[in-house]
PDB file of C-alpha atoms in Angstrom:
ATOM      1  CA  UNK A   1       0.000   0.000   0.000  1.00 45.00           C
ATOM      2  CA  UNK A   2       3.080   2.078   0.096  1.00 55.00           C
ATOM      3  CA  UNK A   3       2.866   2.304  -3.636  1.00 86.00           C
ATOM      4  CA  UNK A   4       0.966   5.636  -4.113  1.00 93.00           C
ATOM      5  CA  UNK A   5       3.101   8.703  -4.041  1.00 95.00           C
ATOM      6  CA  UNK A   6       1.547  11.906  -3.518  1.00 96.00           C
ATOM      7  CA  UNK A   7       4.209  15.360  -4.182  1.00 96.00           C
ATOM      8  CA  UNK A   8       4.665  17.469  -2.795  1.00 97.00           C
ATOM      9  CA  UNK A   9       2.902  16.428   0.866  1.00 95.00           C
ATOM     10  CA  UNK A  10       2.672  20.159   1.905  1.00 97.00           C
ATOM     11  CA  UNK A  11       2.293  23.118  -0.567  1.00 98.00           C
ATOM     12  CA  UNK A  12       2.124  26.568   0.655  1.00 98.00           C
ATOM     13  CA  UNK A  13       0.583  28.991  -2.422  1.00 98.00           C
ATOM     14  CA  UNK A  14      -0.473  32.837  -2.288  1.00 97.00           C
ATOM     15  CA  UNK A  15      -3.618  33.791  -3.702  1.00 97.00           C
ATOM     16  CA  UNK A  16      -4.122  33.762  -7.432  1.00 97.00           C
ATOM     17  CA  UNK A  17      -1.100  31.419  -7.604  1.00 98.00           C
ATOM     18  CA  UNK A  18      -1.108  27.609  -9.549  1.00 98.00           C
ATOM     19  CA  UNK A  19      -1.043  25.016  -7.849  1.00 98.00           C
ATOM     20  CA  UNK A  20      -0.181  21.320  -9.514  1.00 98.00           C
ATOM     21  CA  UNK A  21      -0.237  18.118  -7.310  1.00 98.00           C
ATOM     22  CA  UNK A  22       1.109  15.063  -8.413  1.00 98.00           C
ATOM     23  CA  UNK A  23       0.217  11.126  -7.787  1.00 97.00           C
ATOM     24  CA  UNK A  24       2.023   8.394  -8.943  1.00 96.00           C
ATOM     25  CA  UNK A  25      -0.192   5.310  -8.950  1.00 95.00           C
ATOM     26  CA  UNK A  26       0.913   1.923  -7.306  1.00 92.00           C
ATOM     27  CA  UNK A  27       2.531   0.513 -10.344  1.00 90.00           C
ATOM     28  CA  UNK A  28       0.123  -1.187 -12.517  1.00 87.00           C
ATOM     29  CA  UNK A  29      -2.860   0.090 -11.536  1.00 89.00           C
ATOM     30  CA  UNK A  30      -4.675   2.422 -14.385  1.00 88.00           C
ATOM     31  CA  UNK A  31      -7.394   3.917 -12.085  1.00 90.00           C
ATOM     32  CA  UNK A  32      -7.057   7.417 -10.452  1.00 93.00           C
ATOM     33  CA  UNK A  33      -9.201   9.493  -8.380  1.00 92.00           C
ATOM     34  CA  UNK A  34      -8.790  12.613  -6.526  1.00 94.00           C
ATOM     35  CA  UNK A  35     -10.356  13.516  -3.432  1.00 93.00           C
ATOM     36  CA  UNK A  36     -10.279  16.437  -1.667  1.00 94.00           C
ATOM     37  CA  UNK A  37     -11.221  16.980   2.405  1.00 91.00           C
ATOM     38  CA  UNK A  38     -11.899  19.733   3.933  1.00 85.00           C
ATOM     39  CA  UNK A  39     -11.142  20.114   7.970  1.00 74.00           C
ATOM     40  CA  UNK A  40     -12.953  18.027   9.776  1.00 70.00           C
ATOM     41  CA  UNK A  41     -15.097  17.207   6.564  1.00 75.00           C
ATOM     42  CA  UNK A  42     -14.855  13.573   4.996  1.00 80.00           C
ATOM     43  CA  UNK A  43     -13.607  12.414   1.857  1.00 87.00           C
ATOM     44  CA  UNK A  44     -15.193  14.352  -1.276  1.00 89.00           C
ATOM     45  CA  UNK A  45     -14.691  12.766  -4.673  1.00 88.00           C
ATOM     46  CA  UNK A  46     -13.655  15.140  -7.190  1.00 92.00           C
ATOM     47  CA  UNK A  47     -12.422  13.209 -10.330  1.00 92.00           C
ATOM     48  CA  UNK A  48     -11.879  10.198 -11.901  1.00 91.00           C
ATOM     49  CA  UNK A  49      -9.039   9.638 -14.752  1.00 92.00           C
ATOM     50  CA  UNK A  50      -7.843   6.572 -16.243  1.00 90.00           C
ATOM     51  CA  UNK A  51      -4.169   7.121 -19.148  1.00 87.00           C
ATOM     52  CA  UNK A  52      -5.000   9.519 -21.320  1.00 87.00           C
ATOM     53  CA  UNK A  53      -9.080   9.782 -20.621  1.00 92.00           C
ATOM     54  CA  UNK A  54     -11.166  11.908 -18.033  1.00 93.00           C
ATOM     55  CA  UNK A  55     -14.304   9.382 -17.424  1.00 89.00           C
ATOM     56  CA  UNK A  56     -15.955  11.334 -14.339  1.00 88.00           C
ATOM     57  CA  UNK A  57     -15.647  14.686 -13.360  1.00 90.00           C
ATOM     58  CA  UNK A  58     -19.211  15.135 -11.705  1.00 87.00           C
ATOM     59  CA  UNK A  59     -17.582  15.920  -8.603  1.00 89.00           C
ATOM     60  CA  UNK A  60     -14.506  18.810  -9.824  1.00 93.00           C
ATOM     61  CA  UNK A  61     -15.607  22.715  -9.646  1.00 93.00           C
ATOM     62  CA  UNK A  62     -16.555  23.999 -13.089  1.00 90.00           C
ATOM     63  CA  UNK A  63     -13.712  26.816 -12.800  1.00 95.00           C
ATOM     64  CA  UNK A  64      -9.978  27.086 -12.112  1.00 97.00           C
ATOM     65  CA  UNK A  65      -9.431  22.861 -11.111  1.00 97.00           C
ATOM     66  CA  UNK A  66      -8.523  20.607 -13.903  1.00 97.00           C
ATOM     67  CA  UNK A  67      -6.781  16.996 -13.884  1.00 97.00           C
ATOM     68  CA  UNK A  68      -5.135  14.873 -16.548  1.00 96.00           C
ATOM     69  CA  UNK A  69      -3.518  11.380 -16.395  1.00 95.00           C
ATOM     70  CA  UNK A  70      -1.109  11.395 -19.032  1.00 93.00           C
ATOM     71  CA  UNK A  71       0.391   7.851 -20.969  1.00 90.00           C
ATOM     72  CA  UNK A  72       3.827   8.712 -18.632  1.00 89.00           C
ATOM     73  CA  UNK A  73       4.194  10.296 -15.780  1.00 91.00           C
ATOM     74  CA  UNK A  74       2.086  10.766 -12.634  1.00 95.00           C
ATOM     75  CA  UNK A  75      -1.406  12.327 -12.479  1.00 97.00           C
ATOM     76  CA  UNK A  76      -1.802  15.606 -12.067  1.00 98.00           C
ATOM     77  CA  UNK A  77      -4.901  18.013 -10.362  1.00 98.00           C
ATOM     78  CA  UNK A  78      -4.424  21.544 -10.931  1.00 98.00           C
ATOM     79  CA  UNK A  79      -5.914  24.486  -9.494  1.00 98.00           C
ATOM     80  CA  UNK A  80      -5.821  27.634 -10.883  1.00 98.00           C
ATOM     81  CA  UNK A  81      -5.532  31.490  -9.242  1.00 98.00           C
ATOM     82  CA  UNK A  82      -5.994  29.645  -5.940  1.00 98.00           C
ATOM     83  CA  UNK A  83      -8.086  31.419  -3.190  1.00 97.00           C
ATOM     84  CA  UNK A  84      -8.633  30.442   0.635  1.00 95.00           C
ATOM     85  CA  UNK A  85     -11.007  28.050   0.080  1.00 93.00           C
ATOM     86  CA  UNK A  86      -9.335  25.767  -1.774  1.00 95.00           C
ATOM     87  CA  UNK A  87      -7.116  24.809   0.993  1.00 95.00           C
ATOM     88  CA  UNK A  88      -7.703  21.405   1.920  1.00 96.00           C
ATOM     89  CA  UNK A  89      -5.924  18.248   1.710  1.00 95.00           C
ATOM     90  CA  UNK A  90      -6.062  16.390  -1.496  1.00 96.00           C
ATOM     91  CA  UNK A  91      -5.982  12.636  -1.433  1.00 94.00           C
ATOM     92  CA  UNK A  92      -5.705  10.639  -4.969  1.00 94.00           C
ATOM     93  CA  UNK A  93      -6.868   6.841  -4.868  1.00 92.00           C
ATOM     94  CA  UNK A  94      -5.603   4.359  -7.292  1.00 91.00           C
ATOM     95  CA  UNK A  95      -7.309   0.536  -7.978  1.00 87.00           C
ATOM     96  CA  UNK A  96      -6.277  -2.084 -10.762  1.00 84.00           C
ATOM     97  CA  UNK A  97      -9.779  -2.494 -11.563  1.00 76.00           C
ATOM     98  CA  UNK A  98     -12.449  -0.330 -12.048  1.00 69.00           C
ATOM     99  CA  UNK A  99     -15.625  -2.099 -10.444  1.00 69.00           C
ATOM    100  CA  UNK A 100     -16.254  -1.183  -6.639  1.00 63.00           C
ATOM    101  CA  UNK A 101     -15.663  -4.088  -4.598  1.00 68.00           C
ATOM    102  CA  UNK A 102     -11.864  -3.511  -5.701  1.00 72.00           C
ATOM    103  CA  UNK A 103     -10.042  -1.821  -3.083  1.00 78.00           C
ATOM    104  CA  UNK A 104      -8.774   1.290  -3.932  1.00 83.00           C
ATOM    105  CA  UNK A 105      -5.488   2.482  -2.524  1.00 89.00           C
ATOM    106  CA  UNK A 106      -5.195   5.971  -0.761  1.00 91.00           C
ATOM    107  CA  UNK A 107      -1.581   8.063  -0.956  1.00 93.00           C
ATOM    108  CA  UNK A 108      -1.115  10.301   1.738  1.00 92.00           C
ATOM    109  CA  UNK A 109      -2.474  13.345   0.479  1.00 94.00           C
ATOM    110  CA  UNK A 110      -1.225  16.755  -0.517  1.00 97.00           C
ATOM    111  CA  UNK A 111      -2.277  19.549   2.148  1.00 95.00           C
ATOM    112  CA  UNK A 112      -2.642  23.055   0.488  1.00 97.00           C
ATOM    113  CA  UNK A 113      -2.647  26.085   2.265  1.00 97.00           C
ATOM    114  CA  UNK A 114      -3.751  28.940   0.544  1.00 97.00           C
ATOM    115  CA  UNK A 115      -2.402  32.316   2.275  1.00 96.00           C
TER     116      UNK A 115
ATOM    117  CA  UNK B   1     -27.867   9.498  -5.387  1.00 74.00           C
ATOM    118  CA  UNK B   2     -26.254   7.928  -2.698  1.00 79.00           C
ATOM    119  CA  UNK B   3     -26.014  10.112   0.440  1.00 86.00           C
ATOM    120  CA  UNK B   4     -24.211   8.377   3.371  1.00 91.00           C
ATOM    121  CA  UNK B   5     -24.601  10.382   6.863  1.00 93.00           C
ATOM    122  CA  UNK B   6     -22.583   9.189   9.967  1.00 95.00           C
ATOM    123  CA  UNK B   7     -22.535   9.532  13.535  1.00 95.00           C
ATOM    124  CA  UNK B   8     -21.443  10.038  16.143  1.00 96.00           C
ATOM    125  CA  UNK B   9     -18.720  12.909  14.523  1.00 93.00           C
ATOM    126  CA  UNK B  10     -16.589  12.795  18.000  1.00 95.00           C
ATOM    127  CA  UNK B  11     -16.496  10.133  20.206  1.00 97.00           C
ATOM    128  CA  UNK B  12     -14.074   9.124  23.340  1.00 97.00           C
ATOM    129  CA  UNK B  13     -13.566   5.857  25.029  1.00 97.00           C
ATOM    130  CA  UNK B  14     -11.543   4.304  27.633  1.00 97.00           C
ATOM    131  CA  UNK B  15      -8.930   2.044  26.657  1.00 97.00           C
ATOM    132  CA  UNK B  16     -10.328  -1.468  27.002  1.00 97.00           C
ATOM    133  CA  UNK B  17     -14.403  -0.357  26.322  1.00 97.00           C
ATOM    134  CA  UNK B  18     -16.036  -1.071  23.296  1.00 97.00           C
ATOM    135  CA  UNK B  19     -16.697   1.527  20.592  1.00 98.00           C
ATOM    136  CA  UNK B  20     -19.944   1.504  17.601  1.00 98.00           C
ATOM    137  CA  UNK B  21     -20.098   4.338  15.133  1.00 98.00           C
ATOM    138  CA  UNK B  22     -23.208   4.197  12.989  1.00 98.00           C
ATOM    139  CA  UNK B  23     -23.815   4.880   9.268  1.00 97.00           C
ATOM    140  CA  UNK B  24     -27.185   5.559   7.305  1.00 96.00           C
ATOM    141  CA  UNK B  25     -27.577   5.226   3.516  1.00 94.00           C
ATOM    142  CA  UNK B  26     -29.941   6.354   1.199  1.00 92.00           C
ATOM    143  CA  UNK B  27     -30.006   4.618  -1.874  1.00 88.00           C
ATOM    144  CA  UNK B  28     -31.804   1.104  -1.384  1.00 88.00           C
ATOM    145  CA  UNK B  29     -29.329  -0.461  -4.439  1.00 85.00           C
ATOM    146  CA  UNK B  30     -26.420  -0.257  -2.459  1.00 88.00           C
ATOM    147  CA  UNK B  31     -24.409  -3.767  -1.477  1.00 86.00           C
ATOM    148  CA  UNK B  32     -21.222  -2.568  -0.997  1.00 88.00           C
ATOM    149  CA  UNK B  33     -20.284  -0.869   2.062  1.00 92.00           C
ATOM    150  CA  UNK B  34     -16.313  -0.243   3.580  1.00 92.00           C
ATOM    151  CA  UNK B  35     -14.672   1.398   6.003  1.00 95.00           C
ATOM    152  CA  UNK B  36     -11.462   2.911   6.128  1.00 94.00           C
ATOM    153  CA  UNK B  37      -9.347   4.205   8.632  1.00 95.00           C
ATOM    154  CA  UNK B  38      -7.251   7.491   8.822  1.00 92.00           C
ATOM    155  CA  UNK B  39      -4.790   8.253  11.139  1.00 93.00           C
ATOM    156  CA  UNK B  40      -4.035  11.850  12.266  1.00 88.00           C
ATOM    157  CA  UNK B  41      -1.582  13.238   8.816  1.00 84.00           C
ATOM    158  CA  UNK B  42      -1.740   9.331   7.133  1.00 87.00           C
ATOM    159  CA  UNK B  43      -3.909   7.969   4.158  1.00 89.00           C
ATOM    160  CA  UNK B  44      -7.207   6.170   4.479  1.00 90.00           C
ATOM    161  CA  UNK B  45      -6.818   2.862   4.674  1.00 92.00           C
ATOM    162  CA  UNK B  46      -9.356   0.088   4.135  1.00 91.00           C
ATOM    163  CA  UNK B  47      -9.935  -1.649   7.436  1.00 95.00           C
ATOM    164  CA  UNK B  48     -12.732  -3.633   6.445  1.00 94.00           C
ATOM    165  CA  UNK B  49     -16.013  -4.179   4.407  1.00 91.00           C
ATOM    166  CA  UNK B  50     -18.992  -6.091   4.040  1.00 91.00           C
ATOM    167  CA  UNK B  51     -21.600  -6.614   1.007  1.00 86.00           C
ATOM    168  CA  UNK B  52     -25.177  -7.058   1.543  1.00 79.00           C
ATOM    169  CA  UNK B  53     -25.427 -10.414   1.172  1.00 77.00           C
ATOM    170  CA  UNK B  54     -24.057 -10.985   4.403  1.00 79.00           C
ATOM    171  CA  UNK B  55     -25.380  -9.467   7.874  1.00 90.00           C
ATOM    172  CA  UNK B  56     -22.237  -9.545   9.599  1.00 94.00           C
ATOM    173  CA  UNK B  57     -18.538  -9.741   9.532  1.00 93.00           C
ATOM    174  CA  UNK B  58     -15.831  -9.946  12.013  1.00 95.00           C
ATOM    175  CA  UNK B  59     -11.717  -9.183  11.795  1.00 93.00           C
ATOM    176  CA  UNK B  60     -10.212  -9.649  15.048  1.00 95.00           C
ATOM    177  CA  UNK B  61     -11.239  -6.733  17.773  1.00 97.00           C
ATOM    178  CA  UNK B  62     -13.689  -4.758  14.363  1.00 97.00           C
ATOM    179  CA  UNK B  63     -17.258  -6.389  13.216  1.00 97.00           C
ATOM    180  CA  UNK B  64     -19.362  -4.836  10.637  1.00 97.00           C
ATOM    181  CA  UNK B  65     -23.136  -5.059  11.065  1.00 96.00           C
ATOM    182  CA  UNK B  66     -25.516  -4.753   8.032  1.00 95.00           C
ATOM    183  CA  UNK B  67     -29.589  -4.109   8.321  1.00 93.00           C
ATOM    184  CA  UNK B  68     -30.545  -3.499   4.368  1.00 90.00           C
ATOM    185  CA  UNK B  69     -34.103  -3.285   5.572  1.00 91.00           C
ATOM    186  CA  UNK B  70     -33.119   0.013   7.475  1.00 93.00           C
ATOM    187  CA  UNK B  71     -30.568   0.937   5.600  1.00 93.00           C
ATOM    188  CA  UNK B  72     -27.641   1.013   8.245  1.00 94.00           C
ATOM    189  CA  UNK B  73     -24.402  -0.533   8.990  1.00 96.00           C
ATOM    190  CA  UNK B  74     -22.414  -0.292  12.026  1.00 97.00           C
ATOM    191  CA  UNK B  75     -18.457  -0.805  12.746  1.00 98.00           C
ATOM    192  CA  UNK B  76     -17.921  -2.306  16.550  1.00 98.00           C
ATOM    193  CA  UNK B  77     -14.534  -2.267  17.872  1.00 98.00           C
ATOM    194  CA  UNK B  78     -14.104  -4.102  21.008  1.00 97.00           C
ATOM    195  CA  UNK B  79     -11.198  -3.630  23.871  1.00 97.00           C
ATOM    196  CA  UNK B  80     -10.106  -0.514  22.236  1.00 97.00           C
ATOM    197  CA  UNK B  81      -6.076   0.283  22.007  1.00 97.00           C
ATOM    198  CA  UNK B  82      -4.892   3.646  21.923  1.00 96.00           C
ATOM    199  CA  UNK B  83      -3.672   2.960  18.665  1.00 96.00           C
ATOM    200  CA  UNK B  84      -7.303   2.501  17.563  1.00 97.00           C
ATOM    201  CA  UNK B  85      -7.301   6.340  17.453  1.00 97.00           C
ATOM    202  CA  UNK B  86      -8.307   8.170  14.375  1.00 96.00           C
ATOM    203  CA  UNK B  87     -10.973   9.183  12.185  1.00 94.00           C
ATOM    204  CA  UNK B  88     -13.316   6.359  10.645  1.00 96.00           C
ATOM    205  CA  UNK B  89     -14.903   6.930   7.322  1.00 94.00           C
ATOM    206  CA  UNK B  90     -18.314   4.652   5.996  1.00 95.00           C
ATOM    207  CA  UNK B  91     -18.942   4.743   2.434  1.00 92.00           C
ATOM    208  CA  UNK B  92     -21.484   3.271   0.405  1.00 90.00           C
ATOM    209  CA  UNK B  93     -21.960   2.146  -3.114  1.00 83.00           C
ATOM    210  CA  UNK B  94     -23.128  -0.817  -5.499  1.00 72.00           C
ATOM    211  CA  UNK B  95     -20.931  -3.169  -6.871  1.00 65.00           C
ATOM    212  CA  UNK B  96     -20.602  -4.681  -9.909  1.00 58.00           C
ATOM    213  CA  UNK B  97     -19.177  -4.417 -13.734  1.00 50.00           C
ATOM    214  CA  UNK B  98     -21.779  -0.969 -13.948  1.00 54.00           C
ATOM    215  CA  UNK B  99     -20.141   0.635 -11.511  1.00 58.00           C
ATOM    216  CA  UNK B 100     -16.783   2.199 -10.524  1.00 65.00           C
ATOM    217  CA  UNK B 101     -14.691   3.293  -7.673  1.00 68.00           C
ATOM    218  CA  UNK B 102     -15.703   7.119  -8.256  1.00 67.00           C
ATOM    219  CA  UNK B 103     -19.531   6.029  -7.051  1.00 73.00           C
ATOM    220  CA  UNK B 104     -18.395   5.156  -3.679  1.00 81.00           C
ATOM    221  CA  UNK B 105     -19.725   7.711  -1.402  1.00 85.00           C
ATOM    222  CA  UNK B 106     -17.844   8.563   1.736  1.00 89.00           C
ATOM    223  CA  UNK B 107     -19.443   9.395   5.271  1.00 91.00           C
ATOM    224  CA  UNK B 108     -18.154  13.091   6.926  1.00 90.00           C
ATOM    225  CA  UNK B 109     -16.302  10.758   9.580  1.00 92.00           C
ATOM    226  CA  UNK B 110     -15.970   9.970  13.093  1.00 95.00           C
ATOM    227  CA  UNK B 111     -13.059  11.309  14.974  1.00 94.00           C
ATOM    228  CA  UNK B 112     -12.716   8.262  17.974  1.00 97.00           C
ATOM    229  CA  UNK B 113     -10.006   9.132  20.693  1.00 97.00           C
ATOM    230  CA  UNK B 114      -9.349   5.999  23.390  1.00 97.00           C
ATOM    231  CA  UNK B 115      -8.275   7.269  26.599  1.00 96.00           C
ATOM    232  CA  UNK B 116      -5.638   5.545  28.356  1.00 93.00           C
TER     233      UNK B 116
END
């Protein structure tokens, strides 16, 4: 379960700044999906990605946050000219299947702090 | 959809006591139903689940009770450790080919603390 990698684990980011947060998948598995929590809030799906393909963004703001899961390299969520609310910590989940019932592994989050 | 509520949000024990948090869904098609552990600054991790064709499952010190009719499932953990600190999340969702990982929804939490 050590296998998803989540950079940077703390990200510090004035307002109207970018920020990018990356997760590496355990290897093998072709599922992402990005959470984000709020303090003392639970677990709030935001996207889903498998290589190359959004398949469900029901749950990303319409403005400013975007993610992509390229062929190489990690997945990434981005959030545009970031304001106080965004901060949060940001999980991303990966499984090697797509059907529930498959466990999906957590990394250990990125938490942004928007100043 | 699904909406998964959970309660209590806080709750303290003493070390050695028993502890139940309780989980409501809404969505009558749901049969899959896990719960996941976060430490304070670590990942969730999947401590256990159960699917409704079962009423009840045990791991060690953590059961999982299931009542479909009423649409609630429990987690017990019995002779609490301190270690057993952290926040619990439910979730809810149906399994099967249909339906992926991004239609599990997630309770808000419960925050247990176990007083030495």
């Amino acid at each position: 379960n050590a296998g998803v990698m989540q950079n940077p684990r703390h990200l510090v980011r004035r307002r109207g700044q970018e920020a990018r947060l990356r997760c590496s998948p355990v290897k093998g598995h072709s599922h992402v999906y990005w959470y984000r929590q709020l303090p003392e809030e639970g677990l709030k799906f935001m996207v889903y990605l498998q290589k190359e393909n959004i398949i469900d963004e029901s749950g990303m703001p319409k403005e400013r946050f975007s993610a992509e899961f390229p062929k190489e390299g990690p997945s990434i969520l981005r959030i545009q000219q970031v304001v106080r609310g965004d901060s949060a910590a940001y999980f991303c989940a990966s499984s090697l299947d797509r059907r529930v019932g498959t466990e999906a592994f957590f990394g250990q989050g990125t938490r942004l702090t928007v100043v | 959809g699904e909406n998964v509520e959970q309660h209590p949000s806080t709750l303290s024990v003493q070390e050695g006591d028993s502890a139940v948090i309780k989980c409501t869904y809404s969505d009558s098609a749901s049969n899959y139903f896990p719960w996941y552990k976060q430490e304070l600054g670590k990942r969730p991790q999947l401590i256990i689940d159960i699917r409704s064709n079962v009423g009840e499952k045990k791991d060690q010190r953590i059961a999982v009770t299931l009542n479909k009719t009423a649409k609630h499932f429990s987690l017990h953990i019995t002779e609490t450790q301190p270690e057993d600190s952290a926040v619990y999340f439910c979730a809810a969702s149906i399994a099967g080919m249909i339906n992926s990982y991004d239609k599990v929804i997630f309770g808000p939490g419960t925050s247990l603390s176990v007083i030495p």
